[in-house]
């Protein structure tokens, strides 16, 4: 039985919203020079990426004339404070003034960091006398020192940007520091094996040198090194161990919001080339892909801009050390692009110069007209099928969006 039309429409609109980019907070704030410093802080702390990655959110913007209390704070403290100004719900001017002599306690982005104690990450929004709307920390006894000024931007039920008179300051958030003890963080989080490897190899110094300019660390927990399929690291050379450990860190600050919105390869501390690392997102979960294996980001151990440490479920294995080289090999091998596929392959590979010793033909045991399992023809056929699948997925996304907006147009 087909679903009711209202339910079907809701489903289509939900898919369409998910597939499209909702907003860009940096561009929105650029239109108001009075909010330039606030906008700059969102960029420097990478909070802009987190805001852009979310579908339902309200940003409480602070004007340049009132933002000076943040100027002497560490960047980590600035990020914590401004995280309290990002509400995980939609409040436009109308909704704020409809509170009607009441109070709403709502959750902010800081509450999602795992560092918030009690109600520190919650916000008090109160309709005061005379129609004024006040904002403050939800902590007991906290003052409501900030007031609604005006609506800056609204995308109904998705994004609302409003200006307030002053920053919301909470003492617990103002003392955050960007000083991080690398081995201390790792040891406390159950990543002792990883910490020991860093110290023994000398890569710890490389991590520490990167702290001031920005670093992102993906630390495998102790169980990850015991998992089935993890290569024997004792068989690697000292240089390979160094490259492997450098591969577990990015040369920049990338909190979760940044990982969600970054497309393409992530730049690690390892040499460029075969040390590619990419990230994919499913809901709030982020998975890292090396070309050899994948690993889910389990938890954020510390986020003190410009430093962030994550724990990951698996040791990240780079192609350069554990995968097949894309360079054509003298003998045929699975996933190699060296031999040209036969006419049976659906999509031929780009032509290459003939190899000195051509690969042996399929054995007589293979059925006539069908490539053997290890043959380059079979590999090319599988590659073609994957490309066809990707093309079909992209086409489906386009069709869904077209149908969704077509239905909405007919309704209105």
XYZ file of C-alpha atoms in Angstrom:
412
model
C 0.000 0.000 0.000
C 1.425 3.372 -0.999
C 2.009 5.967 1.765
C -0.443 8.892 2.222
C 0.337 11.886 0.006
C 1.250 14.249 2.904
C 3.692 11.660 4.256
C 5.177 11.113 0.793
C 5.624 14.853 0.320
C 7.322 15.158 3.700
C 9.683 12.323 2.792
C 10.589 13.939 -0.532
C 11.217 17.317 1.068
C 13.357 15.730 3.794
C 15.527 13.975 1.212
C 15.812 17.132 -0.863
C 16.855 19.173 2.174
C 19.472 16.596 3.125
C 20.989 16.563 -0.364
C 21.246 20.335 -0.651
C 23.466 22.849 1.122
C 21.329 24.913 3.488
C 23.418 27.944 4.379
C 26.829 29.606 4.645
C 27.136 31.577 7.882
C 30.308 33.376 6.763
C 28.614 34.824 3.686
C 25.541 35.800 5.691
C 27.567 37.730 8.276
C 29.714 39.346 5.572
C 26.689 41.445 4.641
C 26.859 43.306 7.979
C 30.212 45.046 8.716
C 29.056 45.550 12.303
C 29.468 41.790 12.840
C 32.913 41.427 11.213
C 34.807 40.528 14.395
C 32.236 37.942 15.390
C 32.446 36.496 11.876
C 36.241 36.391 12.113
C 36.082 34.482 15.393
C 33.715 31.918 13.878
C 36.211 31.352 11.057
C 39.296 31.139 13.272
C 37.689 28.696 15.705
C 36.131 26.663 12.835
C 32.695 27.116 14.424
C 31.527 28.326 11.008
C 32.036 24.791 9.657
C 29.986 23.296 12.485
C 27.180 25.802 11.924
C 27.146 25.099 8.180
C 26.993 21.341 8.775
C 23.763 21.553 10.779
C 20.209 21.882 9.484
C 18.390 23.500 12.441
C 20.291 26.192 14.291
C 20.144 29.723 15.730
C 23.217 31.977 15.907
C 23.351 34.795 18.473
C 25.650 37.351 16.822
C 27.643 39.878 18.869
C 28.323 43.343 17.352
C 31.850 44.753 17.135
C 31.014 47.374 19.795
C 30.340 44.666 22.408
C 32.814 41.885 21.587
C 35.888 43.298 23.374
C 35.519 40.979 26.454
C 36.695 38.131 24.198
C 39.825 39.875 22.936
C 42.116 38.789 25.792
C 40.960 35.161 25.918
C 42.763 32.159 24.456
C 41.334 30.912 21.169
C 40.112 27.805 23.012
C 38.180 29.981 25.493
C 36.749 32.064 22.648
C 35.495 28.905 20.940
C 33.882 27.605 24.131
C 32.167 30.935 24.756
C 30.897 31.345 21.202
C 29.672 27.720 21.218
C 27.226 28.917 23.866
C 25.909 31.424 21.300
C 24.928 28.669 18.837
C 21.507 27.268 19.792
C 20.523 23.828 18.503
C 16.971 24.905 17.714
C 15.237 27.471 15.515
C 14.304 30.811 17.109
C 13.376 33.711 14.877
C 12.028 37.094 16.062
C 8.410 35.905 16.106
C 9.145 32.750 18.092
C 11.199 34.722 20.629
C 8.420 37.254 21.219
C 5.830 34.489 21.484
C 7.405 33.166 24.694
C 4.908 35.439 26.525
C 6.218 36.108 30.019
C 7.816 32.708 30.101
C 11.266 31.141 30.031
C 12.762 28.578 27.686
C 15.855 26.519 28.517
C 17.519 25.392 25.308
C 20.617 23.427 24.342
C 23.675 25.010 22.717
C 26.547 23.677 20.674
C 28.780 23.666 23.747
C 26.595 20.982 25.314
C 27.613 18.588 22.499
C 31.360 18.884 23.178
C 31.326 16.443 26.091
C 33.045 19.069 28.248
C 29.894 20.710 29.610
C 29.165 20.082 33.271
C 25.583 20.235 34.562
C 23.703 23.051 32.770
C 26.753 25.014 31.598
C 25.951 24.213 27.977
C 22.323 25.347 28.235
C 20.868 28.785 27.576
C 18.088 30.692 29.327
C 15.815 32.693 26.992
C 13.276 34.826 28.870
C 10.516 37.194 27.767
C 11.087 40.182 30.057
C 8.875 43.178 30.804
C 8.060 45.499 27.938
C 8.459 42.809 25.301
C 12.266 42.593 25.615
C 13.828 39.151 25.191
C 16.779 38.362 27.474
C 19.538 35.749 27.166
C 21.872 34.221 29.744
C 23.376 31.031 31.080
C 20.923 28.436 32.415
C 23.079 27.993 35.538
C 21.319 28.733 38.819
C 21.698 32.388 39.742
C 23.173 33.432 36.379
C 22.252 36.904 35.162
C 20.448 37.628 31.898
C 22.884 40.261 30.649
C 22.151 40.161 26.926
C 19.091 41.416 25.041
C 17.617 40.786 21.596
C 18.359 43.597 19.108
C 17.199 42.526 15.643
C 16.847 39.723 13.133
C 19.821 39.475 10.752
C 18.797 36.494 8.627
C 16.203 33.759 8.697
C 15.713 30.606 6.656
C 12.463 29.315 8.179
C 12.917 26.336 10.479
C 16.549 25.894 9.382
C 18.748 28.893 10.222
C 18.133 32.049 12.232
C 20.766 34.725 12.866
C 19.884 37.407 15.398
C 21.908 40.204 16.951
C 22.188 40.522 20.739
C 23.572 43.347 22.843
C 26.439 41.574 24.627
C 28.298 38.252 24.857
C 27.026 35.626 27.303
C 29.966 34.992 29.632
C 30.296 31.925 31.858
C 33.369 31.778 34.156
C 33.962 28.056 33.535
C 34.384 28.698 29.811
C 36.762 31.647 30.089
C 39.697 29.708 31.568
C 40.160 27.213 28.714
C 43.729 27.016 27.455
C 45.312 25.770 24.256
C 48.212 24.195 26.185
C 47.952 20.446 25.564
C 50.101 17.645 26.975
C 50.113 15.170 24.091
C 51.145 12.024 25.961
C 49.016 12.997 28.960
C 45.864 13.239 26.826
C 46.601 9.954 25.040
C 47.478 7.982 28.160
C 44.374 9.149 30.019
C 42.198 8.174 27.035
C 43.483 4.582 26.809
C 45.831 5.188 23.860
C 49.033 4.180 25.688
C 50.435 2.079 22.821
C 50.081 4.989 20.418
C 51.663 7.385 22.933
C 54.609 5.006 23.467
C 55.195 4.736 19.713
C 55.218 8.523 19.399
C 57.804 8.866 22.153
C 60.037 6.013 20.956
C 60.038 7.134 17.317
C 60.647 10.814 17.986
C 57.403 11.810 16.221
C 56.141 13.242 19.518
C 58.391 16.263 18.942
C 56.827 16.753 15.500
C 53.350 16.736 17.078
C 54.387 19.191 19.792
C 55.938 21.567 17.255
C 52.615 21.621 15.406
C 50.448 22.506 18.430
C 50.655 26.279 18.042
C 49.864 26.403 14.329
C 47.179 23.705 14.480
C 46.987 19.909 14.565
C 44.358 17.173 14.424
C 45.291 13.780 15.901
C 43.529 10.467 15.204
C 44.670 8.233 18.044
C 43.973 4.472 17.860
C 43.081 3.043 21.246
C 45.061 0.171 22.725
C 42.569 -2.437 21.521
C 42.976 -1.232 17.934
C 46.613 -2.401 17.908
C 45.518 -5.892 19.007
C 42.783 -6.233 16.375
C 42.854 -9.020 13.814
C 44.495 -7.970 10.563
C 46.739 -5.276 12.003
C 50.219 -5.788 10.474
C 53.199 -6.565 12.666
C 54.682 -3.114 13.183
C 57.972 -4.659 14.344
C 58.611 -5.618 10.717
C 58.491 -1.983 9.579
C 61.609 0.120 9.262
C 62.118 3.124 11.540
C 61.331 5.429 8.608
C 58.063 3.587 7.911
C 57.031 3.802 11.575
C 57.608 7.567 11.440
C 55.468 7.875 8.296
C 52.718 5.734 9.833
C 52.541 7.918 12.957
C 52.648 11.122 10.927
C 49.753 9.727 8.888
C 47.632 9.770 12.071
C 47.708 13.581 12.297
C 46.597 16.452 10.082
C 48.718 19.561 9.662
C 45.767 21.796 10.600
C 42.933 22.143 13.099
C 39.899 20.127 11.954
C 37.065 19.800 14.500
C 34.105 17.567 13.643
C 32.250 20.283 11.759
C 35.260 20.805 9.498
C 35.651 17.082 8.823
C 31.954 16.925 7.887
C 32.245 19.723 5.337
C 35.709 19.059 3.865
C 35.735 17.491 0.416
C 38.712 15.650 -1.054
C 41.937 14.558 0.587
C 42.968 15.643 4.086
C 46.572 16.810 4.404
C 48.417 14.717 6.985
C 51.892 15.224 8.439
C 53.108 12.277 6.344
C 54.759 12.852 2.945
C 52.345 13.728 0.151
C 51.479 11.103 -2.450
C 50.311 7.692 -1.303
C 49.344 8.893 2.175
C 45.852 10.039 1.205
C 43.152 10.260 3.865
C 39.498 11.182 3.305
C 36.433 11.494 5.525
C 32.783 10.577 4.984
C 29.749 11.508 7.083
C 26.579 9.634 7.987
C 24.459 11.756 10.307
C 26.795 12.888 13.087
C 29.199 9.967 12.585
C 32.470 10.565 10.731
C 34.492 7.748 9.161
C 38.075 8.006 7.896
C 39.185 6.167 4.752
C 42.804 5.379 3.865
C 42.418 3.349 0.677
C 43.359 0.224 2.658
C 40.960 0.368 5.622
C 38.408 2.608 7.328
C 37.946 3.734 10.910
C 35.148 5.462 12.762
C 35.945 8.464 14.933
C 34.822 7.248 18.350
C 35.151 10.273 20.636
C 36.698 13.717 20.876
C 39.414 13.563 23.524
C 40.221 17.265 23.564
C 39.140 20.228 21.462
C 41.184 23.260 22.421
C 41.443 25.385 19.286
C 43.736 25.065 17.353
C 44.265 21.520 18.682
C 41.878 18.580 18.516
C 42.467 14.932 19.465
C 40.116 12.094 18.510
C 40.159 8.431 19.430
C 39.593 6.056 16.497
C 38.569 2.410 16.430
C 41.298 1.165 14.076
C 44.921 1.773 13.176
C 44.956 3.848 9.970
C 46.894 1.933 7.297
C 48.186 4.088 4.411
C 48.421 2.758 0.866
C 52.107 3.683 0.752
C 52.937 1.062 3.386
C 50.185 -1.538 3.228
C 48.321 -1.184 -0.062
C 48.779 -1.941 -3.756
C 50.810 0.584 -5.705
C 48.964 2.164 -8.643
C 52.185 1.977 -10.682
C 52.049 -0.810 -13.312
C 53.940 -3.864 -12.083
C 55.972 -6.304 -14.240
C 53.602 -9.159 -13.382
C 49.799 -8.902 -13.332
C 48.270 -8.305 -9.906
C 44.754 -7.659 -8.568
C 43.613 -4.032 -8.926
C 46.576 -3.173 -11.190
C 45.905 -0.754 -14.053
C 48.953 -1.866 -16.079
C 47.381 -4.343 -18.566
C 44.845 -3.066 -21.083
C 41.484 -4.858 -20.667
C 40.114 -7.153 -23.316
C 37.032 -6.358 -25.455
C 34.873 -8.178 -22.882
C 35.417 -5.351 -20.360
C 32.570 -2.808 -20.291
C 34.824 0.233 -19.884
C 38.375 0.112 -21.248
C 41.208 1.575 -19.184
C 43.303 4.422 -20.669
C 45.859 3.033 -23.061
C 49.374 2.433 -21.767
C 52.690 1.505 -23.348
C 53.055 -2.281 -23.892
C 54.724 -4.061 -21.004
C 57.971 -5.916 -21.691
C 56.392 -9.186 -20.624
C 52.618 -9.340 -21.359
C 50.399 -11.082 -18.777
C 49.561 -14.720 -19.292
C 46.113 -15.443 -20.802
C 43.319 -16.897 -18.618
C 43.691 -20.553 -17.831
C 41.787 -23.141 -19.859
C 39.644 -23.862 -16.801
C 37.840 -20.518 -17.131
C 34.531 -20.660 -19.021
C 34.754 -19.516 -22.628
C 34.238 -15.768 -23.018
C 34.394 -15.139 -19.227
C 37.503 -13.566 -17.591
C 39.132 -15.455 -14.749
C 38.786 -14.094 -11.212
C 42.366 -12.745 -11.105
C 42.528 -11.452 -14.677
C 42.845 -7.753 -15.585
C 39.643 -8.162 -17.649
C 37.723 -9.080 -14.476
C 39.265 -6.132 -12.575
C 38.295 -3.738 -15.359
C 34.759 -5.129 -15.400
C 34.400 -4.625 -11.624
C 35.794 -1.073 -11.930
C 33.261 -0.328 -14.673
C 30.382 -1.602 -12.523
C 31.457 0.638 -9.632
C 31.568 3.676 -11.917
C 28.101 2.798 -13.272
C 26.800 2.567 -9.692
C 28.246 5.969 -8.800
C 26.703 7.498 -11.897
C 23.317 5.984 -11.059
C 23.488 7.352 -7.504
C 24.283 10.854 -8.770
C 21.424 10.630 -11.289
C 19.043 9.482 -8.531
C 19.985 12.452 -6.355
C 19.238 14.815 -9.226
C 15.899 13.165 -9.942
C 14.868 13.314 -6.262
C 15.647 17.024 -6.071
C 13.786 17.733 -9.318
C 10.722 15.785 -8.184
C 10.726 17.440 -4.758
C 10.823 20.981 -6.076
C 8.310 20.090 -8.818
C 5.821 18.836 -6.223
C 6.277 21.963 -4.116
C 5.710 24.177 -7.171
C 2.442 22.379 -7.981
C 1.227 22.774 -4.404
C 1.772 26.523 -4.397
